[in-house]
Amino acid sequence: MKIKRAKKVSKILNYFKQNFGFRSPYLLLLDGTFCAGCLVAKVNIKDQLPKYLGEARLLTTSCCITELEKLGPPVYGAMMVAKSFPIFKCGHKQAQPANNCIMSLLGEKNSQHFIVASQDNELRSKIRKIPGVPLLLLHGNCPTLEKPSGMTVELIEKTSDEKTLLSSHEARTIKELKKQVFGEEEPKKKKKRRGPKGPNPLSVKKKKSKTNDSLHGVKNKLESEGKKKKRRNKNKVLAQSA
């Protein structure tokens, strides 16, 4: 068996182990359609299924065998294959159709942890509505374990959510215990919402007007020119007196 295929079946079986309490050896319930399918596909049930699933007990019911006997020569080979397996006591005094027999064994919760092997589409559709029932079928000549049905996954998700949520009574009890241990909780003061702060007046520099800057430049220029003129006149007077 390929590694990928082995990992897939191991993952599915672990799901049923963890959530529904399945244990090895698994109880594998075979109907006539599966036996007939294996005969046509040349699948050795006793050899291949334990290799695929691990340790397993292969079982059928007297109702399944009786149904094959009634169908006569066309399914004689399938009947002989079915008769080679141990018979699980279904408790039906009068033989029932195989589908009804298997459904009655499963009940509403599959409390006996059966894995059902069938090629009957109608039966498999009914079984998928019962949470916690693994289904095995032939895909070509390969036994294939189906993924958990939608009903199965829905039930597990619902129960896991219920475990995490506290009931109203539990919530009240926890609140009372907190009061006894820690006392009354002080009401939390509401923080006042502050508006946006304005800029710091000390950090804000006053803008210098451009007109003042230009006038100041003209003033400095006139003063420097006046000083130069006075210096020239002084030099001129000194030259004449000499």
Short mmCIF file of C-alpha atoms in Angstrom, two decimals:
data_model
loop_
_atom_site.label_atom_id
_atom_site.label_comp_id
_atom_site.label_asym_id
_atom_site.label_seq_id
_atom_site.Cartn_x
_atom_site.Cartn_y
_atom_site.Cartn_z
CA MET A 1 0.00 0.00 0.00
CA LYS A 2 1.34 3.43 -0.95
CA ILE A 3 2.47 5.78 1.83
CA LYS A 4 -0.05 8.50 0.87
CA ARG A 5 -2.92 5.99 0.88
CA ALA A 6 -1.80 4.56 4.25
CA LYS A 7 -1.64 8.05 5.80
CA LYS A 8 -5.12 8.87 4.55
CA VAL A 9 -6.78 5.77 6.04
CA SER A 10 -4.83 6.22 9.28
CA LYS A 11 -6.09 9.82 9.56
CA ILE A 12 -9.73 8.74 9.06
CA LEU A 13 -9.47 5.90 11.58
CA ASN A 14 -7.86 8.22 14.15
CA TYR A 15 -10.77 10.63 13.70
CA PHE A 16 -13.26 7.89 14.64
CA LYS A 17 -11.02 6.70 17.48
CA GLN A 18 -10.79 10.14 19.07
CA ASN A 19 -14.40 11.19 18.59
CA PHE A 20 -16.41 7.95 18.76
CA GLY A 21 -14.28 5.51 20.75
CA PHE A 22 -13.39 3.05 17.97
CA ARG A 23 -10.73 0.52 18.97
CA SER A 24 -8.70 -2.18 17.28
CA PRO A 25 -9.63 -4.87 16.29
CA TYR A 26 -12.29 -3.13 14.22
CA LEU A 27 -15.66 -4.81 13.58
CA LEU A 28 -16.06 -4.86 9.79
CA LEU A 29 -19.60 -5.75 8.72
CA LEU A 30 -19.76 -7.08 5.13
CA ASP A 31 -22.90 -7.30 3.02
CA GLY A 32 -23.55 -9.44 -0.09
CA THR A 33 -22.87 -6.60 -2.56
CA PHE A 34 -19.37 -6.10 -1.19
CA CYS A 35 -18.61 -9.82 -1.35
CA ALA A 36 -19.86 -9.92 -4.97
CA GLY A 37 -17.79 -6.85 -5.88
CA CYS A 38 -14.62 -8.33 -4.40
CA LEU A 39 -15.22 -11.57 -6.31
CA VAL A 40 -15.51 -9.68 -9.62
CA ALA A 41 -12.50 -7.43 -8.89
CA LYS A 42 -10.47 -10.42 -7.66
CA VAL A 43 -9.88 -8.85 -4.25
CA ASN A 44 -8.86 -11.25 -1.51
CA ILE A 45 -10.91 -9.88 1.41
CA LYS A 46 -9.19 -11.81 4.17
CA ASP A 47 -5.77 -10.80 2.93
CA GLN A 48 -6.21 -7.19 1.77
CA LEU A 49 -8.63 -5.64 4.28
CA PRO A 50 -6.49 -6.35 7.39
CA LYS A 51 -3.51 -4.87 5.53
CA TYR A 52 -5.55 -1.76 4.71
CA LEU A 53 -7.31 -1.22 8.05
CA GLY A 54 -5.03 -2.98 10.48
CA GLU A 55 -6.36 -5.58 12.86
CA ALA A 56 -10.01 -6.26 12.01
CA ARG A 57 -12.72 -8.88 12.55
CA LEU A 58 -14.58 -9.60 9.29
CA LEU A 59 -18.27 -10.34 9.97
CA THR A 60 -21.57 -10.78 8.19
CA THR A 61 -25.12 -11.61 9.30
CA SER A 62 -27.47 -14.53 8.70
CA CYS A 63 -29.88 -12.11 6.98
CA CYS A 64 -27.19 -11.15 4.42
CA ILE A 65 -26.47 -14.82 3.65
CA THR A 66 -30.20 -15.69 3.39
CA GLU A 67 -30.70 -12.85 0.90
CA LEU A 68 -27.85 -14.21 -1.28
CA GLU A 69 -29.30 -17.72 -1.10
CA LYS A 70 -32.66 -16.43 -2.34
CA LEU A 71 -31.03 -14.70 -5.31
CA GLY A 72 -29.80 -18.09 -6.54
CA PRO A 73 -27.02 -19.12 -9.00
CA PRO A 74 -26.02 -15.62 -10.27
CA VAL A 75 -24.57 -14.77 -6.82
CA TYR A 76 -23.49 -18.27 -5.77
CA GLY A 77 -19.82 -17.23 -5.59
CA ALA A 78 -20.63 -14.19 -3.42
CA MET A 79 -22.73 -16.41 -1.13
CA MET A 80 -19.79 -18.80 -0.62
CA VAL A 81 -17.48 -15.87 0.14
CA ALA A 82 -19.97 -14.48 2.69
CA LYS A 83 -20.36 -17.88 4.36
CA SER A 84 -16.59 -18.03 4.96
CA PHE A 85 -16.88 -15.22 7.57
CA PRO A 86 -18.14 -15.47 11.16
CA ILE A 87 -21.81 -14.57 11.61
CA PHE A 88 -22.70 -11.71 13.92
CA LYS A 89 -25.99 -12.40 15.71
CA CYS A 90 -28.45 -9.81 14.51
CA GLY A 91 -31.35 -11.16 16.60
CA HIS A 92 -33.84 -11.45 13.73
CA LYS A 93 -35.91 -14.64 14.03
CA GLN A 94 -37.25 -14.12 10.53
CA ALA A 95 -34.75 -13.12 7.86
CA GLN A 96 -34.84 -9.42 6.96
CA PRO A 97 -33.53 -7.73 3.81
CA ALA A 98 -29.79 -7.18 4.25
CA ASN A 99 -30.18 -3.38 4.24
CA ASN A 100 -32.78 -3.43 7.02
CA CYS A 101 -30.69 -5.90 9.03
CA ILE A 102 -27.57 -3.70 8.88
CA MET A 103 -29.51 -0.51 9.66
CA SER A 104 -31.06 -2.15 12.73
CA LEU A 105 -27.59 -3.16 13.99
CA LEU A 106 -26.31 0.39 13.59
CA GLY A 107 -29.28 2.01 15.35
CA GLU A 108 -29.07 5.77 15.87
CA LYS A 109 -25.55 5.95 17.31
CA ASN A 110 -23.64 2.89 16.08
CA SER A 111 -22.93 1.99 19.70
CA GLN A 112 -21.15 -1.26 18.70
CA HIS A 113 -18.69 0.66 16.49
CA PHE A 114 -19.21 -1.17 13.19
CA ILE A 115 -17.40 -0.30 9.99
CA VAL A 116 -19.78 -1.17 7.14
CA ALA A 117 -18.48 -2.51 3.81
CA SER A 118 -21.04 -2.25 1.00
CA GLN A 119 -21.35 -1.52 -2.71
CA ASP A 120 -25.06 -0.65 -2.34
CA ASN A 121 -25.48 3.10 -3.04
CA GLU A 122 -28.91 3.24 -1.39
CA LEU A 123 -27.61 1.63 1.81
CA ARG A 124 -24.57 3.91 1.92
CA SER A 125 -26.79 7.00 1.53
CA LYS A 126 -28.85 5.90 4.54
CA ILE A 127 -25.76 5.13 6.62
CA ARG A 128 -24.25 8.58 5.95
CA LYS A 129 -27.19 10.06 7.87
CA ILE A 130 -26.09 8.18 11.00
CA PRO A 131 -23.19 9.98 12.74
CA GLY A 132 -20.13 7.91 13.57
CA VAL A 133 -20.31 5.12 10.98
CA PRO A 134 -17.21 4.57 8.79
CA LEU A 135 -18.01 3.31 5.28
CA LEU A 136 -15.81 1.04 3.18
CA LEU A 137 -16.30 0.44 -0.54
CA LEU A 138 -14.38 -0.85 -3.54
CA HIS A 139 -12.93 1.77 -5.86
CA GLY A 140 -11.93 -0.33 -8.86
CA ASN A 141 -10.03 -3.13 -7.16
CA CYS A 142 -8.92 -1.01 -4.17
CA PRO A 143 -10.72 -1.02 -0.81
CA THR A 144 -11.37 2.63 0.10
CA LEU A 145 -12.46 4.11 3.41
CA GLU A 146 -14.73 7.12 2.94
CA LYS A 147 -14.14 10.41 4.68
CA PRO A 148 -16.44 11.11 7.66
CA SER A 149 -19.92 12.04 6.45
CA GLY A 150 -21.37 15.54 6.74
CA MET A 151 -23.64 14.44 9.62
CA THR A 152 -20.65 13.02 11.48
CA VAL A 153 -18.58 16.20 11.11
CA GLU A 154 -21.56 18.40 12.05
CA LEU A 155 -22.18 16.43 15.25
CA ILE A 156 -18.53 16.67 16.34
CA GLU A 157 -18.41 20.42 15.67
CA LYS A 158 -21.64 20.95 17.61
CA THR A 159 -20.48 18.96 20.64
CA SER A 160 -17.09 20.69 20.70
CA ASP A 161 -18.83 24.11 20.66
CA GLU A 162 -21.10 23.07 23.53
CA LYS A 163 -18.09 22.02 25.60
CA THR A 164 -16.45 25.42 25.25
CA LEU A 165 -19.57 27.50 26.02
CA LEU A 166 -20.66 27.98 29.67
CA SER A 167 -24.32 27.60 30.58
CA SER A 168 -26.06 30.58 32.22
CA HIS A 169 -26.13 28.70 35.55
CA GLU A 170 -22.38 28.00 35.38
CA ALA A 171 -21.68 31.64 34.52
CA ARG A 172 -23.73 32.85 37.54
CA THR A 173 -21.98 30.37 39.84
CA ILE A 174 -18.53 31.54 38.73
CA LYS A 175 -19.57 35.17 39.24
CA GLU A 176 -20.76 34.45 42.80
CA LEU A 177 -17.53 32.61 43.63
CA LYS A 178 -15.49 35.56 42.38
CA LYS A 179 -17.50 37.89 44.65
CA GLN A 180 -16.83 35.67 47.67
CA VAL A 181 -13.11 35.48 47.02
CA PHE A 182 -12.28 38.92 45.60
CA GLY A 183 -15.25 40.98 46.83
CA GLU A 184 -17.35 43.37 44.80
CA GLU A 185 -15.73 44.71 41.69
CA GLU A 186 -15.30 48.48 41.61
CA PRO A 187 -17.15 50.13 38.78
CA LYS A 188 -14.75 51.18 36.11
CA LYS A 189 -14.45 54.94 35.64
CA LYS A 190 -15.12 56.13 32.18
CA LYS A 191 -12.18 57.95 30.71
CA LYS A 192 -12.90 61.42 29.39
CA ARG A 193 -12.25 61.79 25.77
CA ARG A 194 -9.87 64.58 25.11
CA GLY A 195 -9.94 66.58 21.95
CA PRO A 196 -6.89 67.19 19.78
CA LYS A 197 -4.19 69.25 21.52
CA GLY A 198 -3.14 72.60 20.05
CA PRO A 199 0.46 73.39 19.21
CA ASN A 200 2.87 74.45 21.97
CA PRO A 201 3.07 78.27 21.81
CA LEU A 202 6.74 78.20 22.87
CA SER A 203 7.69 75.93 20.00
CA VAL A 204 5.91 78.02 17.42
CA LYS A 205 8.11 80.67 15.78
CA LYS A 206 6.59 83.88 14.55
CA LYS A 207 6.85 84.36 10.87
CA LYS A 208 8.77 87.42 9.76
CA SER A 209 7.00 89.51 7.22
CA LYS A 210 8.74 89.82 3.90
CA THR A 211 8.09 93.61 3.72
CA ASN A 212 9.97 94.21 6.98
CA ASP A 213 12.89 92.14 5.71
CA SER A 214 13.11 94.14 2.47
CA LEU A 215 12.91 97.55 4.27
CA HIS A 216 15.55 96.45 6.72
CA GLY A 217 17.84 95.60 3.78
CA VAL A 218 17.31 99.03 2.15
CA LYS A 219 18.00 100.77 5.46
CA ASN A 220 21.28 98.91 5.95
CA LYS A 221 22.33 99.72 2.39
CA LEU A 222 21.65 103.47 2.86
CA GLU A 223 23.54 103.51 6.15
CA SER A 224 26.61 101.82 4.59
CA GLU A 225 26.60 104.25 1.66
CA GLY A 226 26.39 107.25 4.05
CA LYS A 227 29.35 105.96 6.02
CA LYS A 228 31.38 105.55 2.86
CA LYS A 229 30.53 109.14 1.76
CA LYS A 230 31.58 110.59 5.13
CA ARG A 231 34.85 108.65 4.97
CA ARG A 232 35.60 110.05 1.47
CA ASN A 233 34.87 113.65 2.54
CA LYS A 234 37.12 113.25 5.58
CA ASN A 235 39.93 111.97 3.48
CA LYS A 236 39.46 114.89 1.07
CA VAL A 237 39.69 117.50 3.90
CA LEU A 238 42.86 115.89 5.22
CA ALA A 239 44.45 115.99 1.78
CA GLN A 240 43.70 119.75 1.32
CA SER A 241 45.09 120.70 4.74
CA ALA A 242 48.29 118.86 3.98
#
